[in-house]
CSV table of C-alpha atoms in Angstrom, one decimal:
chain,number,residue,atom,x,y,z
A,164,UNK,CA,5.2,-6.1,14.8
A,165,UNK,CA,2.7,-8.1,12.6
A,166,UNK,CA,4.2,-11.5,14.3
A,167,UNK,CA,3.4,-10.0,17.4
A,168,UNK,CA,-0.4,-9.0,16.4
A,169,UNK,CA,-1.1,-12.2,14.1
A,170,UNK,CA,0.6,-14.8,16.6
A,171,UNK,CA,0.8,-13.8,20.2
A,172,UNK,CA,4.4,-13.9,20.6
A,173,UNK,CA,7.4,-12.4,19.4
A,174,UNK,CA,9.6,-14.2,16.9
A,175,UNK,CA,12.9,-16.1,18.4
A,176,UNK,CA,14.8,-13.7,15.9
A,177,UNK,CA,13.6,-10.7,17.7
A,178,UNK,CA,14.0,-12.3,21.3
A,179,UNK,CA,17.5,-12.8,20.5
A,180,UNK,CA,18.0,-9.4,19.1
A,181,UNK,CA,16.8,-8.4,22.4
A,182,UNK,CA,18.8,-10.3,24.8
A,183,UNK,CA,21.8,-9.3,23.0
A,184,UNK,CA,21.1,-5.7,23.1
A,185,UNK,CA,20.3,-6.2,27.1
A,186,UNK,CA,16.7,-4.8,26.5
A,187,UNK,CA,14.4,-6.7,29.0
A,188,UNK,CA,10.4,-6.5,28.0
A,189,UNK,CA,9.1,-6.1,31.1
A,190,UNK,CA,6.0,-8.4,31.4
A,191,UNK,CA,3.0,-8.7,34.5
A,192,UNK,CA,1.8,-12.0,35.2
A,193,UNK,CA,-0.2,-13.6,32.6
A,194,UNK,CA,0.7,-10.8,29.5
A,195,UNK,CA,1.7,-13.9,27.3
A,196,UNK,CA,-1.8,-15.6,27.6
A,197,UNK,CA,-3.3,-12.2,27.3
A,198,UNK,CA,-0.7,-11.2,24.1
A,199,UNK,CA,-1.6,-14.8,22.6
A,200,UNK,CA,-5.4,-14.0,23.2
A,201,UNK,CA,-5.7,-10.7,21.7
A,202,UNK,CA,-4.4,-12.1,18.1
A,203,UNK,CA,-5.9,-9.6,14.8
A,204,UNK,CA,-8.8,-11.8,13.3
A,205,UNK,CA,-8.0,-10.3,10.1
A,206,UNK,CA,-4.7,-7.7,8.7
A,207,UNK,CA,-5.6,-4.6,6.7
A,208,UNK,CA,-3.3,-3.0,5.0
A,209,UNK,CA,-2.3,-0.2,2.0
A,210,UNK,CA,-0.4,-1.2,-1.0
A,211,UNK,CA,0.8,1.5,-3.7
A,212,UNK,CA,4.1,0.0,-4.8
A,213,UNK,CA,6.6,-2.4,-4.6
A,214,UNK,CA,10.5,-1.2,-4.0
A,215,UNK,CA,13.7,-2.4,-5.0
A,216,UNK,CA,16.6,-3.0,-2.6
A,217,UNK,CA,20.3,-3.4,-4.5
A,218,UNK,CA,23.6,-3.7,-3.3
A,219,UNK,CA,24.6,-2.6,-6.7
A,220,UNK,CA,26.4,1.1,-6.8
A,221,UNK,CA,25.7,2.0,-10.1
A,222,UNK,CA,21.8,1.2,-9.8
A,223,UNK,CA,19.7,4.5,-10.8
A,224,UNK,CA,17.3,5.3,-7.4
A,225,UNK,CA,14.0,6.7,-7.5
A,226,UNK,CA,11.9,8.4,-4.4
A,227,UNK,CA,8.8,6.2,-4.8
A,228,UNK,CA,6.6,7.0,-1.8
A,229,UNK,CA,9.1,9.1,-0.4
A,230,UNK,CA,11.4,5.9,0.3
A,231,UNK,CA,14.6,6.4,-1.4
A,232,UNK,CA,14.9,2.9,-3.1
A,233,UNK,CA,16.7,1.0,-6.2
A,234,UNK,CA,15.1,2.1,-9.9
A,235,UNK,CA,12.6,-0.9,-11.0
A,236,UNK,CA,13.9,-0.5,-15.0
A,237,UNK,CA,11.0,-3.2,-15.7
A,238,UNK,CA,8.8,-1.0,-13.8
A,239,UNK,CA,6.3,1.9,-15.3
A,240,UNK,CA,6.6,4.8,-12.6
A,241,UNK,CA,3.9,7.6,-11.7
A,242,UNK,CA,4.5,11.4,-12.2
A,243,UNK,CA,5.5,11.0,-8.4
A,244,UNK,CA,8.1,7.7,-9.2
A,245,UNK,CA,6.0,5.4,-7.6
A,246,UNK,CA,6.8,2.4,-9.0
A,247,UNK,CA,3.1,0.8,-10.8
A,248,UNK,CA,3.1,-2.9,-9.8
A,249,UNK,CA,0.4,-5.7,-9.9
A,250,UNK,CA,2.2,-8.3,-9.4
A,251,UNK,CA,3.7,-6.8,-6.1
A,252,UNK,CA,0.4,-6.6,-4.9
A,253,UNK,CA,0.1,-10.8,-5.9
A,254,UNK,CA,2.9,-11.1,-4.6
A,255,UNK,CA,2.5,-8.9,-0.7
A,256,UNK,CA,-1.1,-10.8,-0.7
A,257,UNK,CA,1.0,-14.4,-0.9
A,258,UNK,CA,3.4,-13.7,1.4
A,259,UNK,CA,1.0,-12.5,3.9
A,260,UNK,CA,-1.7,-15.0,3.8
A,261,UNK,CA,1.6,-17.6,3.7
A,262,UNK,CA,2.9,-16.1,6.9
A,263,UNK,CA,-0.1,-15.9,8.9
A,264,UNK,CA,-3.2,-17.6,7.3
A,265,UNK,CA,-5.3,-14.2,8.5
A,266,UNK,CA,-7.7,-13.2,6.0
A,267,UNK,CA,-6.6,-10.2,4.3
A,268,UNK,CA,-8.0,-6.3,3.3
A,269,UNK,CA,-6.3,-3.7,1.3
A,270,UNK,CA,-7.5,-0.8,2.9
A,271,UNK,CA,-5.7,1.7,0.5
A,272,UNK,CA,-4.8,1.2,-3.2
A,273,UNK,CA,-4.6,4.2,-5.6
A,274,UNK,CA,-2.8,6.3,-8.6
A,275,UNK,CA,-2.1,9.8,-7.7
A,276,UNK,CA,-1.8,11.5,-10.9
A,277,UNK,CA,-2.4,15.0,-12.4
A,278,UNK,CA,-5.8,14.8,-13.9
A,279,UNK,CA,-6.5,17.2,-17.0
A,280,UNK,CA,-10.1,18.9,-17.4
A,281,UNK,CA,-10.8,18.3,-21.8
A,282,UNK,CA,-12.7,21.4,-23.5
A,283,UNK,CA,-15.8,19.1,-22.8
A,284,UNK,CA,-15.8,18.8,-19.6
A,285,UNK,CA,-14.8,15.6,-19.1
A,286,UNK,CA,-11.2,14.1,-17.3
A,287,UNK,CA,-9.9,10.9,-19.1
A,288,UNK,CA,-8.1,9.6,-16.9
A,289,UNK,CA,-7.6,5.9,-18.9
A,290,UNK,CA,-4.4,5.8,-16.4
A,291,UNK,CA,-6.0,5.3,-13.0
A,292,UNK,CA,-8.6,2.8,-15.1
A,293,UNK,CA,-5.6,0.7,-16.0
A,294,UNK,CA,-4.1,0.8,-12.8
A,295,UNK,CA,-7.0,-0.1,-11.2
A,296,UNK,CA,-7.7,-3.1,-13.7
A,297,UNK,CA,-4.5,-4.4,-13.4
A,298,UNK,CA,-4.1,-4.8,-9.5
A,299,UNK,CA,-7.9,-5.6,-9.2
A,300,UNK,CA,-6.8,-8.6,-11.6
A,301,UNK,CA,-3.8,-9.3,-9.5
A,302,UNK,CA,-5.9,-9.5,-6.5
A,303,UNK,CA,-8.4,-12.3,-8.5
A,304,UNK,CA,-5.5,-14.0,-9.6
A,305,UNK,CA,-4.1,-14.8,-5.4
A,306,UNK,CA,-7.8,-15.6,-4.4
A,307,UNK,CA,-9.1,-17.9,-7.4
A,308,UNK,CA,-5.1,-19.2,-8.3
A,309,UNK,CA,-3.3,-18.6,-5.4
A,310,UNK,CA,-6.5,-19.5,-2.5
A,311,UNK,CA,-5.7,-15.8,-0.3
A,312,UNK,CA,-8.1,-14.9,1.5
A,313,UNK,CA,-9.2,-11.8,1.0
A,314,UNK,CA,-12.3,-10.0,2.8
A,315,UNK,CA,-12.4,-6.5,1.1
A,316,UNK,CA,-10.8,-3.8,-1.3
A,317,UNK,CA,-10.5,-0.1,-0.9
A,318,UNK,CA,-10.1,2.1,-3.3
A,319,UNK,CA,-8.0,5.2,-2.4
A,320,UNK,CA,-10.2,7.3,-2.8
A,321,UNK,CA,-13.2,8.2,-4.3
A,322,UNK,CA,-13.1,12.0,-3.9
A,323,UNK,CA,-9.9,14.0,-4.6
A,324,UNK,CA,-8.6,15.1,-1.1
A,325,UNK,CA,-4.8,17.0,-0.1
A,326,UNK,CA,-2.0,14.4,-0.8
A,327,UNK,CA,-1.0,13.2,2.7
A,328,UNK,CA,2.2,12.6,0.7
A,329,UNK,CA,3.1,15.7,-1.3
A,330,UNK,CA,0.2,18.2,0.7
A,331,UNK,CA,-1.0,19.2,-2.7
A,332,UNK,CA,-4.7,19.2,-4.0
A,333,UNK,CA,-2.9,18.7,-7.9
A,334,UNK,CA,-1.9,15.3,-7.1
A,335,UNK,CA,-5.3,13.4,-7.4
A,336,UNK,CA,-6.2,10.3,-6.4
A,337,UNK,CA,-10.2,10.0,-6.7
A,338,UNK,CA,-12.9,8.8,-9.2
A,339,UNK,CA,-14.5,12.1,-8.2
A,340,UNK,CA,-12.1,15.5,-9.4
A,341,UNK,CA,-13.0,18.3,-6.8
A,342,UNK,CA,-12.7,21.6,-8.0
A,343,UNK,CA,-9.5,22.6,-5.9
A,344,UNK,CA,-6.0,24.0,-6.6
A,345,UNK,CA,-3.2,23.9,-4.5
A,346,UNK,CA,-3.5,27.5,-2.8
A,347,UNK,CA,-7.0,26.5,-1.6
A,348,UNK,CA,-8.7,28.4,-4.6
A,349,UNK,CA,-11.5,27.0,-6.5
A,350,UNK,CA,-15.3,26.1,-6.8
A,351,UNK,CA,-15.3,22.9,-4.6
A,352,UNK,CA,-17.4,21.7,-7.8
A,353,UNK,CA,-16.8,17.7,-8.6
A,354,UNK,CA,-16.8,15.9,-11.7
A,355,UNK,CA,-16.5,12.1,-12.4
C-alpha cells in the first residue's frame, strides 16, 4: 500500500501476484497519471515496537501489541509484552526514508504502563522518561548519522485516555495521570 501512496504505481511483485490470482484492477482512462500525481508529500506513521518473526519451534512468543510474534530474549518488554526498542525505531526510520526518500513523522510513540500515585502525591514514572530518552535519541541518531528526514514527533499522549488496545483507563500512556479507574469511577483530577 505505501508503494502505491509514495510512488504512483503498484510494485511488479504485486502486479504479478495479481495476474496470477486472475484479479483485474479495473482502471478509467488516465487513473495511472492521476495515481502517479496524487503521491503523499510526506508518510506519518506510529511506532511502539519492533516484532520478531522465527521459523524456530521452540522460540518462547509473546503478544506484543496484540500480534502474536517470536520472544525478543535481548529485548526489555512492558507490563503489556510490548517489546521496548530504540533501535527498531532507527532502524523503521532507515528503511523508510531508503525506500521512498519522503520525509518522515512519527505520529504515535509511547509506554503504556501502570503508573503508581507516591504518599506525596507525586507518580515517578522514571520508565516512560527512559523510554522516551532512548527513542528520542534513536530518532537524532537517523537524522544527524543516518541523514532521515524527519518533519515532526508525537508523543502518545500527553493526557491519560482509555487504551485503544486493552480498553482500560489503568494502562496509561500520558505525561498527564487523569484521575480515572477502569469502571469509569474517579475525580477526573490530573497530575503530572
Amino acid at each position: 500500500f505505501s508503494d502505491v501512496q509514495c510512488r504512483g504505481y503498484y510494485p511488479s511483485y504485486i502486479l504479478k501476484l495479481l495476474e496470477r490470482e486472475k484479479i483485474v484492477i479495473k482502471k478509467e482512462a488516465h487513473d495511472d497519471e492521476i495515481l502517479k500525481e496524487g503521491c503523499v508529500d510526506y508518510i506519518g506513521f506510529s511506532y511502539y515496537n519492533s516484532g520478531v518473526v522465527t521459523t524456530r519451534e521452540d522460540a518462547k512468543s509473546t503478544l506484543g501489541n496484540g500480534v502474536k510474534m517470536a520472544e525478543n530474549p535481548y529485548l526489555q518488554e512492558s507490563e503489556w509484552k510490548w517489546p521496548i526498542d530504540p533501535i527498531g525505531l532507527r532502524i523503521s526510520l532507515n528503511i523508510l526514508w531508503d525506500r521512498y526518500q519522503k520525509p518522515l513523522f512519527i505520529v504515535e510513540n509511547g509506554l503504556g504502563a501502570k503508573d503508581e500515585i507516591e504518599e506525596d502525591g507525586t507518580i515517578q514514572d522514571d520508565y516512560r522518561i527512559d523510554y522516551l530518552r532512548e527513542h528520542i535519541k534513536a530518532m537524532e541518531q537517523a537524522i544527524n548519522e543516518d541523514g532521515v528526514d524527519l518533519l515532526g514527533y508525537t508523543a502518545w499522549g500527553c493526557i491519560d485516555l482509555v487504551s485503544a488496545s486493552t480498553g482500560e483507563m489503568s494502562k496509561r500512556y500520558g505525561f498527564i495521570y487523569v484521575d480515572k479507574d477502569d469502571q469509569g469511577n474517579g475525580t477526573l483530577e490530573r497530575r503530572k
